[in-house]
Every structure is written in structure tokens, then in C-alpha cells.
Coordinates of C-alpha atoms in Angstrom, one line a residue:
M2 CA 165.7 -303.4 -183.6
I3 CA 166.0 -306.8 -181.3
E4 CA 164.7 -305.3 -178.2
D5 CA 161.0 -303.6 -181.0
D6 CA 160.5 -307.3 -181.9
A7 CA 161.3 -309.1 -178.1
F8 CA 158.9 -306.4 -176.8
G9 CA 156.2 -306.6 -180.6
P10 CA 152.9 -308.1 -178.7
E11 CA 153.3 -306.6 -175.0
L12 CA 153.0 -303.2 -177.2
R13 CA 150.5 -304.9 -180.1
E14 CA 148.3 -305.3 -176.8
L15 CA 148.7 -302.1 -174.5
K16 CA 147.7 -300.2 -178.4
R17 CA 144.3 -302.2 -178.1
E18 CA 143.8 -301.4 -175.0
N19 CA 143.9 -297.7 -175.3
R20 CA 141.7 -297.9 -178.4
A21 CA 139.2 -299.8 -176.5
M22 CA 139.5 -296.9 -173.8
S23 CA 139.4 -294.6 -175.8
E24 CA 135.5 -296.1 -177.8
R25 CA 134.8 -295.6 -173.8
N26 CA 135.2 -292.9 -173.0
T27 CA 133.9 -291.5 -176.3
K28 CA 130.7 -293.4 -175.4
L29 CA 130.9 -292.0 -171.9
A30 CA 131.0 -288.6 -172.9
E31 CA 127.8 -289.5 -174.8
L32 CA 125.9 -290.5 -172.2
L33 CA 127.4 -287.1 -170.1
K34 CA 126.1 -285.2 -172.4
S35 CA 122.2 -286.8 -172.6
S36 CA 122.0 -286.9 -169.6
R37 CA 122.8 -283.2 -169.6
D38 CA 120.2 -282.6 -172.0
K39 CA 117.5 -284.6 -170.0
L40 CA 118.1 -283.2 -166.4
N41 CA 118.4 -278.9 -168.6
L42 CA 115.3 -281.1 -169.7
L43 CA 113.9 -281.7 -166.7
Y44 CA 114.7 -278.1 -165.4
A45 CA 112.8 -276.5 -168.0
Q46 CA 110.1 -278.6 -167.3
V47 CA 109.9 -277.4 -164.1
E48 CA 110.9 -273.8 -164.6
A49 CA 107.6 -274.0 -166.7
L50 CA 105.5 -275.4 -164.3
G51 CA 106.3 -272.6 -161.4
E52 CA 104.8 -270.1 -164.8
P53 CA 101.9 -268.2 -164.8
A54 CA 98.6 -270.0 -166.9
S55 CA 98.5 -269.1 -170.5
T56 CA 95.9 -267.7 -172.1
Y57 CA 94.0 -267.6 -175.4
G58 CA 92.8 -264.5 -177.4
I59 CA 91.4 -264.2 -181.3
F60 CA 94.5 -261.9 -182.4
L61 CA 92.4 -259.2 -184.2
E62 CA 94.9 -257.1 -186.3
D63 CA 98.4 -255.9 -186.0
S64 CA 98.9 -252.6 -185.2
P65 CA 100.6 -249.4 -187.1
R66 CA 103.2 -249.4 -184.1
G67 CA 105.2 -252.8 -184.9
M68 CA 106.1 -256.3 -183.2
E69 CA 102.5 -255.2 -181.1
A70 CA 98.9 -256.1 -181.7
E71 CA 95.2 -256.6 -180.9
V72 CA 93.9 -259.2 -179.3
F73 CA 90.5 -259.4 -177.6
T74 CA 90.8 -261.9 -174.8
S75 CA 89.0 -262.3 -171.0
G76 CA 85.8 -260.3 -173.0
R77 CA 88.0 -257.1 -173.9
R78 CA 89.5 -255.1 -176.9
M79 CA 93.4 -255.2 -175.7
R80 CA 97.2 -254.5 -177.3
V81 CA 99.4 -257.2 -176.8
K82 CA 103.5 -257.4 -177.4
V83 CA 103.8 -260.0 -180.8
A84 CA 107.0 -262.4 -179.4
P85 CA 109.6 -262.7 -181.5
T86 CA 110.0 -266.2 -182.3
V87 CA 106.3 -266.4 -183.7
E88 CA 105.6 -265.6 -187.2
P89 CA 104.4 -262.6 -188.5
T90 CA 102.9 -264.8 -192.1
S91 CA 100.7 -266.9 -189.3
L92 CA 99.0 -264.1 -187.8
A93 CA 95.9 -263.5 -189.4
P94 CA 92.8 -261.7 -188.4
G95 CA 90.7 -264.4 -186.2
T96 CA 93.4 -266.0 -186.4
L97 CA 93.4 -267.7 -182.1
V98 CA 96.7 -266.8 -180.7
R99 CA 98.4 -267.9 -177.0
L100 CA 99.4 -265.1 -174.6
G101 CA 102.4 -266.2 -171.9
D102 CA 103.4 -264.3 -169.5
G103 CA 103.1 -260.3 -169.8
T104 CA 100.4 -261.1 -171.9
V105 CA 102.2 -261.7 -175.0
I106 CA 101.8 -263.2 -177.7
V107 CA 104.0 -266.8 -177.9
E108 CA 102.7 -268.5 -180.5
A109 CA 99.5 -268.8 -183.5
C110 CA 97.3 -271.9 -183.0
G111 CA 95.0 -271.6 -186.4
Y112 CA 91.6 -271.0 -186.0
E113 CA 88.9 -271.7 -184.0
S114 CA 86.9 -275.3 -184.1
T115 CA 84.3 -275.2 -181.8
G116 CA 82.1 -272.5 -180.7
Q117 CA 78.5 -270.3 -181.5
L118 CA 76.8 -271.1 -185.0
A119 CA 75.2 -268.7 -186.4
M120 CA 73.6 -268.5 -190.2
L121 CA 74.9 -265.8 -192.8
V122 CA 71.9 -263.5 -193.5
E123 CA 73.7 -260.5 -195.7
K124 CA 77.7 -260.1 -197.2
I125 CA 78.2 -255.9 -196.0
D126 CA 81.0 -255.6 -198.5
G127 CA 84.1 -258.2 -198.9
N128 CA 85.4 -258.5 -194.9
R129 CA 81.8 -258.0 -193.5
A130 CA 78.8 -260.0 -193.2
V131 CA 75.4 -259.9 -191.5
V132 CA 74.2 -262.9 -189.7
A133 CA 71.7 -264.6 -186.8
D134 CA 71.7 -267.1 -184.2
Q135 CA 69.4 -269.6 -183.7
Q136 CA 67.3 -267.3 -181.2
G137 CA 66.8 -265.1 -184.5
T138 CA 69.2 -262.8 -183.2
E139 CA 71.7 -260.2 -185.9
H140 CA 75.2 -259.7 -185.6
L141 CA 77.6 -257.7 -187.9
V142 CA 80.6 -259.6 -187.6
H143 CA 84.2 -259.9 -190.1
L144 CA 84.6 -262.4 -192.1
T145 CA 88.7 -264.2 -192.1
D146 CA 90.1 -264.4 -195.1
P147 CA 89.6 -268.3 -196.4
L148 CA 85.5 -267.2 -195.9
Q149 CA 86.1 -264.0 -197.8
E150 CA 85.2 -264.8 -201.0
A151 CA 83.6 -268.5 -200.0
A152 CA 81.0 -267.4 -198.0
R153 CA 77.3 -267.0 -198.8
A154 CA 74.1 -266.4 -198.0
G155 CA 72.5 -269.4 -195.9
D156 CA 75.5 -270.8 -194.6
T157 CA 76.5 -271.8 -191.2
M158 CA 78.6 -270.1 -189.7
L159 CA 81.2 -270.3 -187.0
I160 CA 81.2 -267.1 -184.9
D161 CA 82.8 -265.3 -182.2
P162 CA 80.2 -263.0 -181.2
K163 CA 81.6 -261.2 -179.2
A164 CA 85.0 -260.8 -180.7
G165 CA 83.2 -260.1 -183.7
Y166 CA 84.3 -262.2 -186.8
A167 CA 82.9 -265.6 -188.5
F168 CA 85.8 -268.6 -188.6
E169 CA 84.7 -271.0 -191.0
R170 CA 81.8 -272.3 -193.2
I171 CA 80.1 -275.7 -192.0
P172 CA 79.4 -277.7 -195.4
K173 CA 75.3 -278.0 -194.5
T174 CA 73.9 -275.5 -195.0
E175 CA 70.6 -274.3 -194.5
V176 CA 69.4 -273.8 -198.1
N177 CA 71.1 -277.1 -198.4
Q178 CA 68.7 -279.0 -195.9
L179 CA 65.3 -277.2 -198.6
S180 CA 66.5 -276.9 -201.8
L181 CA 69.4 -278.6 -204.1
E182 CA 71.3 -277.2 -206.5
E183 CA 72.5 -279.2 -208.6
V184 CA 71.5 -278.8 -212.0
P185 CA 69.7 -282.6 -212.2
D186 CA 69.9 -285.1 -215.4
V187 CA 66.8 -285.4 -216.6
T188 CA 66.2 -284.4 -220.3
Y189 CA 63.0 -283.9 -221.8
A190 CA 64.2 -287.7 -223.7
D191 CA 63.6 -288.8 -220.5
I192 CA 59.7 -287.4 -220.1
G193 CA 57.7 -289.5 -221.8
G194 CA 53.5 -288.5 -222.6
L195 CA 54.0 -284.8 -222.5
S196 CA 55.2 -283.7 -225.7
S197 CA 52.5 -280.9 -225.9
Q198 CA 52.6 -279.5 -222.5
I199 CA 57.2 -279.4 -223.2
E200 CA 56.1 -277.4 -226.0
T201 CA 54.4 -274.6 -224.9
I202 CA 57.3 -274.7 -221.5
K203 CA 60.1 -274.7 -224.2
D204 CA 58.2 -271.9 -225.9
S205 CA 57.3 -269.5 -222.6
V206 CA 61.0 -270.4 -221.0
E207 CA 63.6 -271.2 -223.0
L208 CA 62.9 -268.7 -226.1
P209 CA 63.9 -265.7 -224.3
F210 CA 67.2 -267.3 -223.3
A211 CA 67.8 -268.8 -226.3
Y212 CA 67.3 -265.2 -228.3
P213 CA 67.4 -262.4 -225.7
E214 CA 67.9 -260.4 -228.4
L215 CA 65.0 -260.4 -230.1
Y216 CA 62.8 -260.3 -227.0
R217 CA 64.1 -257.0 -226.6
Q218 CA 63.8 -255.7 -229.9
Y219 CA 59.8 -256.5 -229.6
R220 CA 59.5 -255.5 -226.3
L221 CA 58.5 -258.4 -224.5
A222 CA 59.7 -259.5 -220.9
P223 CA 60.4 -263.0 -220.1
P224 CA 58.1 -264.6 -218.0
K225 CA 59.0 -264.7 -213.9
G226 CA 57.1 -268.3 -213.3
L227 CA 54.9 -271.4 -214.2
L228 CA 53.0 -273.5 -212.7
L229 CA 52.9 -276.7 -213.5
Y230 CA 49.3 -278.3 -212.0
G231 CA 47.7 -281.9 -212.3
P232 CA 46.7 -285.2 -210.1
P233 CA 49.7 -286.4 -208.8
G234 CA 52.4 -288.7 -210.9
C235 CA 52.1 -287.1 -213.6
G236 CA 55.3 -285.9 -214.7
K237 CA 55.5 -282.2 -212.9
T238 CA 58.9 -282.3 -211.5
L239 CA 60.6 -284.4 -213.9
I240 CA 58.9 -281.5 -216.1
A241 CA 61.1 -279.1 -213.5
K242 CA 64.3 -280.9 -214.4
A243 CA 64.3 -281.2 -217.8
V244 CA 63.7 -277.6 -218.1
A245 CA 67.1 -276.7 -215.9
N246 CA 69.1 -279.1 -218.4
S247 CA 67.2 -278.3 -221.2
L248 CA 68.9 -274.2 -220.3
S249 CA 72.1 -275.5 -219.6
Q250 CA 72.4 -277.3 -222.8
R251 CA 71.4 -274.3 -224.0
I252 CA 74.3 -271.9 -222.4
G253 CA 76.8 -273.5 -224.8
D254 CA 80.0 -271.9 -222.4
G255 CA 80.4 -274.7 -220.5
G256 CA 78.6 -274.4 -218.0
Q257 CA 75.3 -275.1 -215.8
A258 CA 71.8 -274.0 -214.3
H259 CA 70.9 -273.3 -211.5
F260 CA 67.7 -275.6 -210.4
I261 CA 66.4 -274.8 -206.2
N262 CA 64.7 -276.8 -205.3
V263 CA 62.6 -276.6 -202.3
K264 CA 60.3 -279.3 -201.0
G265 CA 56.6 -276.9 -199.2
P266 CA 55.9 -279.0 -196.7
E267 CA 59.7 -278.4 -195.0
L268 CA 59.9 -274.6 -195.3
L269 CA 57.1 -274.6 -193.0
N270 CA 58.1 -273.5 -189.1
K271 CA 56.1 -273.1 -186.3
F272 CA 57.9 -269.7 -184.8
V273 CA 56.2 -266.9 -185.9
G274 CA 58.8 -265.1 -188.9
E275 CA 61.1 -268.3 -189.6
T276 CA 59.7 -269.7 -191.9
E277 CA 60.0 -265.6 -194.0
R278 CA 62.7 -265.8 -193.1
R279 CA 63.4 -269.1 -194.9
I280 CA 61.9 -267.7 -198.2
R281 CA 63.4 -264.3 -198.6
L282 CA 66.5 -266.4 -197.7
I283 CA 66.3 -269.0 -200.9
F284 CA 65.3 -266.5 -202.8
E285 CA 68.8 -264.0 -201.9
R286 CA 70.3 -267.3 -203.3
A287 CA 69.1 -267.1 -205.9
R288 CA 69.9 -264.1 -206.8
E289 CA 73.9 -264.7 -205.9
L290 CA 73.5 -268.1 -208.5
A291 CA 72.2 -265.8 -211.0
S292 CA 74.7 -262.8 -210.2
D293 CA 77.2 -264.4 -212.7
G294 CA 74.3 -264.5 -215.7
R295 CA 73.6 -268.1 -216.0
P296 CA 69.4 -268.6 -215.4
V297 CA 68.2 -270.3 -212.4
I298 CA 65.0 -272.1 -211.2
V299 CA 63.7 -272.3 -208.0
F300 CA 61.2 -275.2 -208.0
F301 CA 58.7 -275.2 -205.0
D302 CA 56.8 -278.4 -204.8
E303 CA 54.0 -279.0 -203.2
M304 CA 53.3 -275.7 -203.8
E305 CA 49.2 -275.7 -201.8
S306 CA 50.8 -276.9 -198.4
I307 CA 51.8 -272.9 -198.4
F308 CA 50.9 -271.0 -200.2
R309 CA 47.5 -271.5 -199.5
T310 CA 44.4 -268.7 -200.0
R311 CA 45.0 -265.7 -197.4
G312 CA 41.3 -266.3 -195.0
S313 CA 40.1 -269.3 -196.5
G314 CA 39.7 -270.7 -192.7
V315 CA 41.8 -273.5 -194.8
S316 CA 44.7 -274.4 -192.0
S317 CA 46.5 -271.4 -190.2
D318 CA 46.4 -268.0 -190.0
M319 CA 49.8 -268.2 -191.5
E320 CA 49.1 -267.4 -195.2
T321 CA 48.4 -263.9 -194.4
T322 CA 52.1 -263.4 -193.8
V323 CA 54.0 -265.8 -195.9
V324 CA 52.0 -265.8 -199.1
P325 CA 52.6 -261.8 -198.6
Q326 CA 56.4 -262.6 -198.5
L327 CA 56.4 -264.9 -201.7
L328 CA 55.4 -262.1 -203.5
T329 CA 57.5 -259.8 -203.3
E330 CA 60.2 -262.0 -203.2
I331 CA 58.7 -262.7 -206.8
D332 CA 58.0 -259.3 -207.6
G333 CA 62.0 -258.0 -206.4
V334 CA 63.5 -260.4 -209.0
E335 CA 62.7 -257.9 -212.2
D336 CA 65.6 -256.6 -212.4
I337 CA 67.2 -260.2 -212.5
A338 CA 65.8 -261.8 -216.0
N339 CA 66.7 -264.8 -215.9
V340 CA 65.7 -266.3 -212.2
I341 CA 62.4 -268.3 -213.3
V342 CA 60.1 -270.0 -209.8
I343 CA 58.2 -273.1 -211.3
G344 CA 55.3 -274.2 -208.7
A345 CA 54.0 -278.1 -208.6
T346 CA 50.9 -278.7 -207.1
N347 CA 48.0 -280.7 -207.1
R348 CA 45.5 -278.6 -205.7
E349 CA 45.7 -275.6 -207.7
E350 CA 42.1 -273.9 -206.3
L351 CA 44.1 -274.1 -202.8
I352 CA 47.2 -271.2 -204.1
D353 CA 46.4 -267.4 -202.9
P354 CA 44.6 -266.3 -206.5
A355 CA 47.4 -263.4 -206.7
I356 CA 50.2 -265.5 -206.6
L357 CA 48.0 -266.9 -210.1
R358 CA 48.3 -263.2 -211.9
P359 CA 49.9 -262.2 -214.4
G360 CA 53.9 -260.8 -214.8
R361 CA 53.8 -263.6 -211.2
L362 CA 53.4 -267.1 -212.0
D363 CA 51.3 -266.0 -215.2
I364 CA 51.8 -269.8 -217.4
K365 CA 49.9 -272.4 -216.1
I366 CA 50.5 -275.7 -217.5
R367 CA 47.9 -278.5 -216.4
V368 CA 49.7 -281.9 -216.7
S369 CA 46.7 -284.7 -217.2
R370 CA 46.3 -288.4 -216.6
P371 CA 47.8 -290.4 -220.0
N372 CA 45.9 -292.6 -222.1
R373 CA 46.9 -295.0 -225.0
E374 CA 49.4 -293.6 -226.5
E375 CA 50.6 -291.5 -223.8
A376 CA 51.0 -294.3 -221.8
A377 CA 52.5 -295.5 -224.5
D378 CA 55.2 -293.5 -224.9
I379 CA 56.2 -293.3 -221.2
F380 CA 56.3 -297.5 -221.2
A381 CA 58.6 -297.0 -223.9
R382 CA 60.9 -295.4 -221.6
Y383 CA 61.1 -298.0 -219.2
I384 CA 60.7 -301.2 -222.0
T385 CA 64.2 -301.7 -224.3
A386 CA 65.7 -303.3 -226.0
D387 CA 68.7 -303.1 -223.8
I388 CA 66.7 -305.1 -220.6
P389 CA 65.9 -309.2 -221.3
L390 CA 62.4 -309.9 -223.3
A391 CA 61.3 -312.6 -223.7
D392 CA 59.7 -310.9 -226.8
S393 CA 59.6 -307.2 -229.2
P394 CA 58.6 -304.5 -226.8
E395 CA 56.2 -302.9 -228.8
T396 CA 54.9 -306.0 -228.2
L397 CA 55.3 -305.7 -224.3
I398 CA 53.8 -302.6 -224.7
E399 CA 50.8 -302.5 -226.9
A400 CA 49.4 -306.5 -224.1
A401 CA 51.5 -303.6 -221.3
V402 CA 48.3 -300.8 -222.1
E403 CA 45.8 -303.1 -223.0
E404 CA 45.8 -304.4 -219.5
L405 CA 45.8 -301.3 -218.2
F406 CA 43.4 -300.0 -219.7
A407 CA 40.9 -302.6 -219.4
P408 CA 37.5 -302.0 -218.4
R409 CA 37.9 -302.7 -213.9
P410 CA 35.5 -301.0 -212.1
F411 CA 36.9 -299.1 -209.0
V412 CA 34.2 -296.3 -208.0
R413 CA 30.7 -295.0 -208.8
L414 CA 30.3 -291.0 -208.3
Q415 CA 26.8 -289.3 -207.9
L416 CA 26.9 -285.8 -209.5
V417 CA 24.3 -282.9 -207.7
D418 CA 22.3 -282.7 -211.3
G419 CA 21.6 -286.7 -209.8
T420 CA 23.7 -288.1 -212.9
F421 CA 25.6 -291.6 -211.6
E422 CA 30.0 -291.7 -213.3
T423 CA 31.5 -294.6 -213.2
L424 CA 35.4 -294.4 -212.3
H425 CA 37.3 -297.9 -213.9
Y426 CA 40.6 -298.1 -212.6
H427 CA 42.6 -296.8 -215.8
D428 CA 40.9 -293.4 -215.2
F429 CA 44.0 -292.7 -212.5
V430 CA 46.8 -293.9 -214.2
S431 CA 50.2 -292.3 -214.1
G432 CA 53.3 -291.7 -215.8
A433 CA 54.4 -292.7 -212.1
M434 CA 52.4 -296.3 -211.8
I435 CA 53.9 -297.0 -214.6
A436 CA 57.3 -296.9 -213.1
N437 CA 56.0 -298.8 -210.7
V438 CA 54.0 -301.4 -213.6
V439 CA 57.3 -302.0 -214.8
D440 CA 59.7 -302.2 -212.0
R441 CA 56.9 -304.9 -210.6
A442 CA 57.7 -306.9 -214.1
K443 CA 60.8 -307.0 -213.6
K444 CA 60.8 -308.8 -210.5
L445 CA 59.1 -311.3 -211.8
A446 CA 60.9 -311.9 -213.8
I447 CA 63.9 -311.8 -212.3
K448 CA 62.2 -315.4 -209.4
D449 CA 61.3 -317.2 -211.6
H450 CA 64.7 -317.1 -213.3
I451 CA 65.9 -318.5 -209.7
A452 CA 62.9 -320.5 -209.5
G453 CA 63.9 -322.0 -213.4
T454 CA 60.9 -321.1 -214.4
N455 CA 61.3 -318.7 -217.2
A456 CA 64.7 -317.6 -218.1
T457 CA 64.1 -315.5 -221.7
G458 CA 63.1 -311.9 -220.0
V459 CA 60.2 -309.7 -218.8
T460 CA 56.7 -311.1 -220.2
A461 CA 53.6 -310.3 -221.2
A462 CA 51.8 -312.9 -218.6
H463 CA 54.8 -310.7 -215.9
L464 CA 53.5 -307.6 -217.1
R465 CA 49.9 -308.9 -217.0
E466 CA 50.1 -309.6 -213.6
A467 CA 52.1 -306.7 -212.6
V468 CA 49.2 -304.3 -213.6
R469 CA 47.0 -306.3 -212.0
T470 CA 49.3 -305.6 -208.8
E471 CA 49.8 -302.5 -208.7
Q472 CA 46.0 -301.7 -209.3
D473 CA 44.8 -302.9 -206.6
E474 CA 48.3 -301.5 -204.2
S475 CA 48.2 -297.7 -205.6
E476 CA 48.7 -295.2 -203.4
D477 CA 46.9 -292.5 -205.4
M478 CA 43.5 -293.9 -205.2
P479 CA 42.6 -293.5 -201.5
N480 CA 40.4 -296.1 -199.8
T481 CA 38.0 -294.1 -199.1
A482 CA 34.1 -292.4 -199.8
N483 CA 35.0 -288.9 -199.1
P484 CA 33.2 -287.8 -202.2
D485 CA 35.2 -284.2 -201.6
E486 CA 38.6 -286.7 -201.8
W487 CA 37.2 -288.4 -205.1
A488 CA 36.1 -284.6 -207.0
R489 CA 39.5 -284.0 -206.1
I490 CA 41.9 -287.1 -207.5
S491 CA 39.3 -287.4 -210.6
G492 CA 39.8 -283.5 -211.4
R493 CA 36.4 -283.2 -211.7
Q494 CA 36.1 -279.8 -209.0
G495 CA 33.6 -278.0 -211.8
K496 CA 31.4 -280.5 -211.2
R497 CA 29.9 -281.3 -207.9
I498 CA 29.9 -284.9 -206.2
V499 CA 27.7 -285.6 -203.8
A500 CA 27.7 -288.9 -203.1
A501 CA 31.2 -292.2 -203.9
E502 CA 30.0 -296.4 -203.6
V503 CA 33.8 -297.5 -204.4
L504 CA 33.4 -301.0 -205.9
A505 CA 36.1 -302.4 -205.9
G506 CA 37.6 -305.0 -202.4
E507 CA 35.4 -306.7 -200.7
K508 CA 32.3 -304.3 -199.1
P509 CA 31.0 -301.5 -200.6
R510 CA 31.4 -297.9 -198.9
T511 CA 29.7 -295.2 -199.7
A512 CA 29.2 -291.5 -198.8
S513 CA 27.9 -288.4 -199.3
V514 CA 26.7 -284.5 -199.0

């Protein structure tokens, strides 16, 4: 005991040194292990540099022999081995795969993200489709699993024509470039001054969907289409949108009607056959949407720009092929009763008569310029109590209508019988003009509010000034003395105009034919 006490300090010091050396040995061992791991990694990297370069291919299908697969690589179809390290579920048809030494699949790399674009023309069956590239060349390709349900006619696809696969649906489709499929939020209540036209449309278009059994009992077929014609800015497009919205409400099961809004000029294409192909594409999309039983409205705006009378010499000979294509498509919707074609035009006399005959666009509705009462109804849609007003809406509307229809000569027309007719600014009133008048008045009220001269809201003076400014700048009235132009916008096609004298402006302009 005495000896232990005598050597106690030295013993404790030796134990501390022993523990310190043990800790240093542990750290050295860890450093040695880390160095060996890094050295092994470097050796592996050096060996990898000596391996042949990897190639890539498109996985086509599994081989019935197992652990083998069909791939398309280097321009040819091959059967190759699959490395055991590759997860079988990662190999889906159309997948990009990496091929290692011996042309063995060593890695699945997902789907291609770049390549050639083509437009889907038609689905053949569940996993195949016909696509057309930008030159119009058609290819038959397989659809990858994600595309078999999502792909639709008109979609832009990422394809590899040599491998025979479509990999991805590009969101911006050719149909979407020409059309809008969402149901508009416009209702009949948003449209003023067109009650008789709306009633006609309800009777002709909506009744067949509301009472299909009655129509079948009476053996009455729903109309295929209708034409809305009249001066610009009078609500033709609004009516078409409201029809789609109303039909959606009538479905009643939470679904929606489809509205394909096609701008006529955007269909035009200088390449032979391209415009006809786009028309086929639009109706193919309409049939696809209609297959679930919901109404589909195909709305052609500015219809006269593309479907002109054949052989009229008004434009090129393109109508000789484009018009028959439209007629074929309209006639082809006979077996799909819920596709409706609505056309809108400012120049109904230019449209080929074959399009307007019974059985096609057989319902024709004129959308005229509003009179005083109808103009007041339109003003009431914009001058409402929920905006700052200096007076009651009724008082302001009355002041605006009085100013809008005040006598203010614009042009004097000479008819073929030698009589003269003077047209005033109020002869060119439209719903679009009224909307602009109210917007101008609101801006005037805001300027006065900022200047501190008026903080009560829109006044009658604002509306009168807005009317005069709008009339001076109206786009609906051409700054020309051409009799043909005035015949078109005045709606007097039945009366031959031989001369026109513009009275507005500083210097009257006269022209005759």
C-alpha cells in the first residue's frame, strides 16, 4: 500500500499518456482508412478513363428471354444485355438508356428532353399515333406511357422518328395557337341591347340541349351552325361566348361546354394545303372534345377573311380548296349532334353561299347597331352604382344617350337614283363605342379628382366630353370618301352609293364612282 502510494503520481501520468497515445492511434487509423478510400476512388477513376466511351439508345421493349432488351442505338435496332444493377421498373418503352462496355444497359436516364418537334394528327390506338413534322411528312410513332392518355390531336410532340417514339407533349399546341378552349365567363346579362337576337339564339341553339327527347320525338335535328352578321363592335363575339357559358350552365352535372375560338386571319397560311390541314385539325379537336357528350362550339371570327365566295376574284384562288374543306368538316359533324359552328362577320355578302345554305350555317342573325333604347341598356351595363358617380345612374345614362344621338352630320351619300342621304355620327353607334365612352369618362373623372376640381365621381359633363372625343376618334368610321367603304359600314348594300362627301373635319372630301 505504501509502495502504491509512492508510485501513485507516476502511475497516473503513465495512464494519461497511454490514453492519449490510444486516441492518436485511433485518429491515425481513421486517416489511413480515409486515405485508402480516396486512393481506391482515384484508382477507379483512372481505370474508368481507360474504359470505352458509353453510348446511348432508346429502350424499346423487354426481351422474352429475360435480362435482355430491345434498344434503338446508332441507327439500328439491337438486342442487348441488361446489367443486374439496373432496376427493371426504370426501363419503360421510350426511355433513354446508357450502354456500357459490351453494349450492356447500365443505366436508365429517363425520357429525351430535346429533339425534333411534330404535330399529332390522329391517334391510331392506345399507344400509337400519326404525327406530321414541319415539312408535312407523316410518321407513325409509339406514345410513351405518360402520353397515351394525355396526348390529343393538334398537340406538339417531341419525337424521335427513327426510333419511332414520341416522348413529351409540349404545352403550347398548334390548336391553342389558333383557339381558346376555356369556357368564357360572359353571360347574357352582360350583353345590352340585343334581347331579340339572344332570344332567337336560345330558341335555335339551346333548346335542343335542354329538351333532347322532345327533339327526337318530333324528328327535328338541332342546327349545325349559325351566322352572326352586322357592323363591327356590336356584340357578335360576346353573343357566341355567352352561348358557350349558358350551355355549360344547362349541363347541370358540374361539367362545362367547350368553346373553340378561331380567328379567321390566323388560319391563313401561304403554304399549299396548310390552311386546309389546320381546319381539319380544329374539327378533329372538336370531335374529340364532343366525344364525352358535352356541347362544343367552334366559333369562327372574321369569317369573311378566309371563306370568301369561290371564283369571285376578290382575293386569291385559295378559296377553291379552303371552302370545300370547311363544308366537308361541317357536313361531317352530322353524327355528333353536340358540335355547333358559329360564324361572325362584318361582310356577310363575301361569304361563299354554299356555307350559308340550309343544313350548314342555316340560322342567320343580324346584330344591328343599337337605337336609343338599346344604347341606354348598354350604358346601364357600365354605369352602375358601385363606381363613384356624381348623380344617379339613370340621370347620367340619359345625358350620355342624348349627347350620343345628337344631330351631328358626318357624311352625305348620293344614291344611284340621284337622291342624297346624310348620315350622322349616331348612325355608327356600337356597343364597343359605348364601352369606350364610359372608360373615357372615368379617366376624365380621375384626372379631375387628382387636380382637386371634382371628387364626386363621373359627371354628365364627363360623359358628354367622352362622347364627342370618341366620335372624333372612332375607328368604325373610315376617314375616306370611297363610296364602297361607306356602303359597307352603313349597311346599305341594297342601295347603290355612287358618291360620298365626308362632312366632318376641316376640308370636305368627295368621291364618286
